[in-house]
Amino acid sequence: MAWTDSHCHVPYEGIGTEVIELARRAGVTRMVNVGTDAGQSATAVAVAQANEGVWATVGLHPHDARNGVDTIVHLLGEAKVVGIGECGLDYHYDHSPRPVQRDAFAAQIALAKANDLALVIHTREAWDDTFAILAAEGVPERTVFHCFTGGPTEARLALDLGAVLSFSGIVTFKTAGDTRAAAALCPLDRLLVETDSPFLAPVPHRGGKNQPAYVVAVGAAIAEVKGVEVADIEASTWDAAERVFQFP
Ligand SMILES: [Zn+2]
């Protein structure tokens, strides 16, 4: 048994591929390297293909939605691609116009279904539109809400759709009581852990660059919330990641 970091970006600002070996030494033997635009998706694929235990997604982040989804589709047939995304809506930063974000999200939902890939969703301050677009397009069979930051209400809505919730280092932050409450109600077979490295380093690593090895701290926080052993979270998140990403 070992850990899966269900969402990281390697390499990315401040971290290089050496973090893969550091993760392995910490017992994190499986990583999903997530694309955010054409360049980063191509990098994620190349790193996955060069490293055992590393898998990739191809996607267009809402920040980059203005680039157009046609900039990433050529990567979908590459070996070790297990998902589409991260994609979705970010109404906090609005780096791309909202109608453009909505179109790119809908297009990537369709791609996930057409290619039988997991859908990796990023949503920030956009719950209503996120759920509305999923309802209109139809929810892919394997759908992940990455870096879940909602509370119990949003967790129930997402779980009712059949989606899986992926929790990040945010669950270790003092201020995240609502998100811990969401983790508390999320069934273990629908719960993943991730780092989203190099962002969001969990306590006790907060302040530094995050890396996949630190997913163990996220798992420990989930174990505390659930009142179970850390090894139980290690096992359940390993199995849940297998079901969601179907690592070939
Ligand atoms: Zn991410």
PDB file of N, CA, C and O in Angstrom, residues 119-123 127 130-131 134 143-149 154 157-159 161 163-167 194:
ATOM      1  N   LEU A 119     -12.986  13.539 -15.419  1.00  0.00           N
ATOM      2  CA  LEU A 119     -13.086  14.997 -15.515  1.00  0.00           C
ATOM      3  C   LEU A 119     -12.582  15.598 -14.200  1.00  0.00           C
ATOM      4  O   LEU A 119     -13.054  15.216 -13.129  1.00  0.00           O
ATOM      5  N   VAL A 120     -11.628  16.522 -14.296  1.00  0.00           N
ATOM      6  CA  VAL A 120     -11.061  17.168 -13.101  1.00  0.00           C
ATOM      7  C   VAL A 120     -11.523  18.621 -13.087  1.00  0.00           C
ATOM      8  O   VAL A 120     -11.149  19.411 -13.953  1.00  0.00           O
ATOM      9  N   ILE A 121     -12.347  18.951 -12.092  1.00  0.00           N
ATOM     10  CA  ILE A 121     -12.997  20.268 -12.045  1.00  0.00           C
ATOM     11  C   ILE A 121     -12.298  21.203 -11.067  1.00  0.00           C
ATOM     12  O   ILE A 121     -12.014  20.831  -9.923  1.00  0.00           O
ATOM     13  N   HIS A 122     -12.050  22.416 -11.537  1.00  0.00           N
ATOM     14  CA  HIS A 122     -11.625  23.534 -10.683  1.00  0.00           C
ATOM     15  C   HIS A 122     -12.800  24.504 -10.625  1.00  0.00           C
ATOM     16  O   HIS A 122     -13.269  24.962 -11.655  1.00  0.00           O
ATOM     17  N   THR A 123     -13.284  24.812  -9.427  1.00  0.00           N
ATOM     18  CA  THR A 123     -14.355  25.797  -9.326  1.00  0.00           C
ATOM     19  C   THR A 123     -14.089  26.717  -8.157  1.00  0.00           C
ATOM     20  O   THR A 123     -13.714  26.269  -7.068  1.00  0.00           O
ATOM     21  N   TRP A 127     -20.148  28.161  -7.753  1.00  0.00           N
ATOM     22  CA  TRP A 127     -20.849  26.893  -7.544  1.00  0.00           C
ATOM     23  C   TRP A 127     -22.089  26.767  -8.414  1.00  0.00           C
ATOM     24  O   TRP A 127     -22.318  25.729  -9.039  1.00  0.00           O
ATOM     25  N   THR A 130     -21.323  26.155 -12.024  1.00  0.00           N
ATOM     26  CA  THR A 130     -20.657  24.852 -12.174  1.00  0.00           C
ATOM     27  C   THR A 130     -21.690  23.727 -12.191  1.00  0.00           C
ATOM     28  O   THR A 130     -21.674  22.866 -13.074  1.00  0.00           O
ATOM     29  N   PHE A 131     -22.589  23.750 -11.224  1.00  0.00           N
ATOM     30  CA  PHE A 131     -23.612  22.700 -11.178  1.00  0.00           C
ATOM     31  C   PHE A 131     -24.568  22.811 -12.364  1.00  0.00           C
ATOM     32  O   PHE A 131     -25.014  21.792 -12.916  1.00  0.00           O
ATOM     33  N   LEU A 134     -22.837  21.357 -15.472  1.00  0.00           N
ATOM     34  CA  LEU A 134     -22.780  19.894 -15.351  1.00  0.00           C
ATOM     35  C   LEU A 134     -24.146  19.279 -15.628  1.00  0.00           C
ATOM     36  O   LEU A 134     -24.257  18.249 -16.308  1.00  0.00           O
ATOM     37  N   THR A 143     -15.925  11.826 -12.219  1.00  0.00           N
ATOM     38  CA  THR A 143     -15.773  13.276 -12.094  1.00  0.00           C
ATOM     39  C   THR A 143     -15.209  13.612 -10.725  1.00  0.00           C
ATOM     40  O   THR A 143     -15.670  13.085  -9.714  1.00  0.00           O
ATOM     41  N   VAL A 144     -14.205  14.492 -10.699  1.00  0.00           N
ATOM     42  CA  VAL A 144     -13.534  14.884  -9.451  1.00  0.00           C
ATOM     43  C   VAL A 144     -13.681  16.386  -9.242  1.00  0.00           C
ATOM     44  O   VAL A 144     -13.391  17.168 -10.151  1.00  0.00           O
ATOM     45  N   PHE A 145     -14.116  16.776  -8.061  1.00  0.00           N
ATOM     46  CA  PHE A 145     -14.003  18.179  -7.664  1.00  0.00           C
ATOM     47  C   PHE A 145     -12.652  18.327  -6.973  1.00  0.00           C
ATOM     48  O   PHE A 145     -12.473  17.884  -5.839  1.00  0.00           O
ATOM     49  N   HIS A 146     -11.699  18.929  -7.706  1.00  0.00           N
ATOM     50  CA  HIS A 146     -10.336  19.033  -7.198  1.00  0.00           C
ATOM     51  C   HIS A 146     -10.245  20.191  -6.195  1.00  0.00           C
ATOM     52  O   HIS A 146     -10.967  21.175  -6.300  1.00  0.00           O
ATOM     53  N   CYS A 147      -9.341  20.031  -5.221  1.00  0.00           N
ATOM     54  CA  CYS A 147      -9.130  21.045  -4.179  1.00  0.00           C
ATOM     55  C   CYS A 147     -10.470  21.525  -3.642  1.00  0.00           C
ATOM     56  O   CYS A 147     -10.783  22.715  -3.667  1.00  0.00           O
ATOM     57  N   PHE A 148     -11.248  20.573  -3.144  1.00  0.00           N
ATOM     58  CA  PHE A 148     -12.605  20.895  -2.714  1.00  0.00           C
ATOM     59  C   PHE A 148     -12.561  21.882  -1.549  1.00  0.00           C
ATOM     60  O   PHE A 148     -11.923  21.632  -0.530  1.00  0.00           O
ATOM     61  N   THR A 149     -13.241  23.015  -1.729  1.00  0.00           N
ATOM     62  CA  THR A 149     -13.239  24.056  -0.694  1.00  0.00           C
ATOM     63  C   THR A 149     -14.643  24.415  -0.249  1.00  0.00           C
ATOM     64  O   THR A 149     -14.832  25.381   0.483  1.00  0.00           O
ATOM     65  N   GLU A 154     -22.387  22.128  -0.487  1.00  0.00           N
ATOM     66  CA  GLU A 154     -21.809  21.870  -1.807  1.00  0.00           C
ATOM     67  C   GLU A 154     -21.335  20.420  -1.906  1.00  0.00           C
ATOM     68  O   GLU A 154     -21.418  19.805  -2.971  1.00  0.00           O
ATOM     69  N   LEU A 157     -24.303  18.277  -2.769  1.00  0.00           N
ATOM     70  CA  LEU A 157     -24.704  18.468  -4.171  1.00  0.00           C
ATOM     71  C   LEU A 157     -23.759  17.722  -5.112  1.00  0.00           C
ATOM     72  O   LEU A 157     -24.195  17.055  -6.054  1.00  0.00           O
ATOM     73  N   ALA A 158     -22.455  17.845  -4.844  1.00  0.00           N
ATOM     74  CA  ALA A 158     -21.474  17.182  -5.713  1.00  0.00           C
ATOM     75  C   ALA A 158     -21.581  15.659  -5.594  1.00  0.00           C
ATOM     76  O   ALA A 158     -21.534  14.939  -6.594  1.00  0.00           O
ATOM     77  N   LEU A 159     -21.751  15.170  -4.374  1.00  0.00           N
ATOM     78  CA  LEU A 159     -21.857  13.718  -4.174  1.00  0.00           C
ATOM     79  C   LEU A 159     -23.122  13.177  -4.824  1.00  0.00           C
ATOM     80  O   LEU A 159     -23.112  12.078  -5.397  1.00  0.00           O
ATOM     81  N   LEU A 161     -24.364  14.088  -7.500  1.00  0.00           N
ATOM     82  CA  LEU A 161     -24.105  13.957  -8.941  1.00  0.00           C
ATOM     83  C   LEU A 161     -23.273  12.712  -9.258  1.00  0.00           C
ATOM     84  O   LEU A 161     -23.038  12.401 -10.420  1.00  0.00           O
ATOM     85  N   ALA A 163     -20.114  12.510  -8.124  1.00  0.00           N
ATOM     86  CA  ALA A 163     -18.720  12.956  -8.186  1.00  0.00           C
ATOM     87  C   ALA A 163     -17.942  12.531  -6.938  1.00  0.00           C
ATOM     88  O   ALA A 163     -18.517  12.114  -5.933  1.00  0.00           O
ATOM     89  N   VAL A 164     -16.633  12.675  -7.056  1.00  0.00           N
ATOM     90  CA  VAL A 164     -15.697  12.373  -5.980  1.00  0.00           C
ATOM     91  C   VAL A 164     -15.086  13.699  -5.520  1.00  0.00           C
ATOM     92  O   VAL A 164     -14.877  14.602  -6.341  1.00  0.00           O
ATOM     93  N   LEU A 165     -14.822  13.832  -4.226  1.00  0.00           N
ATOM     94  CA  LEU A 165     -14.243  15.066  -3.697  1.00  0.00           C
ATOM     95  C   LEU A 165     -12.768  14.836  -3.388  1.00  0.00           C
ATOM     96  O   LEU A 165     -12.416  13.879  -2.696  1.00  0.00           O
ATOM     97  N   SER A 166     -11.926  15.730  -3.893  1.00  0.00           N
ATOM     98  CA  SER A 166     -10.494  15.637  -3.624  1.00  0.00           C
ATOM     99  C   SER A 166     -10.097  16.779  -2.698  1.00  0.00           C
ATOM    100  O   SER A 166     -10.269  17.952  -3.037  1.00  0.00           O
ATOM    101  N   PHE A 167      -9.565  16.405  -1.527  1.00  0.00           N
ATOM    102  CA  PHE A 167      -9.207  17.408  -0.519  1.00  0.00           C
ATOM    103  C   PHE A 167      -7.703  17.682  -0.555  1.00  0.00           C
ATOM    104  O   PHE A 167      -6.895  16.776  -0.730  1.00  0.00           O
ATOM    105  N   GLU A 194      -4.940  15.210  -2.294  1.00  0.00           N
ATOM    106  CA  GLU A 194      -4.047  15.814  -3.292  1.00  0.00           C
ATOM    107  C   GLU A 194      -3.225  16.899  -2.620  1.00  0.00           C
ATOM    108  O   GLU A 194      -3.563  17.373  -1.534  1.00  0.00           O
TER     109      GLU A 194
END
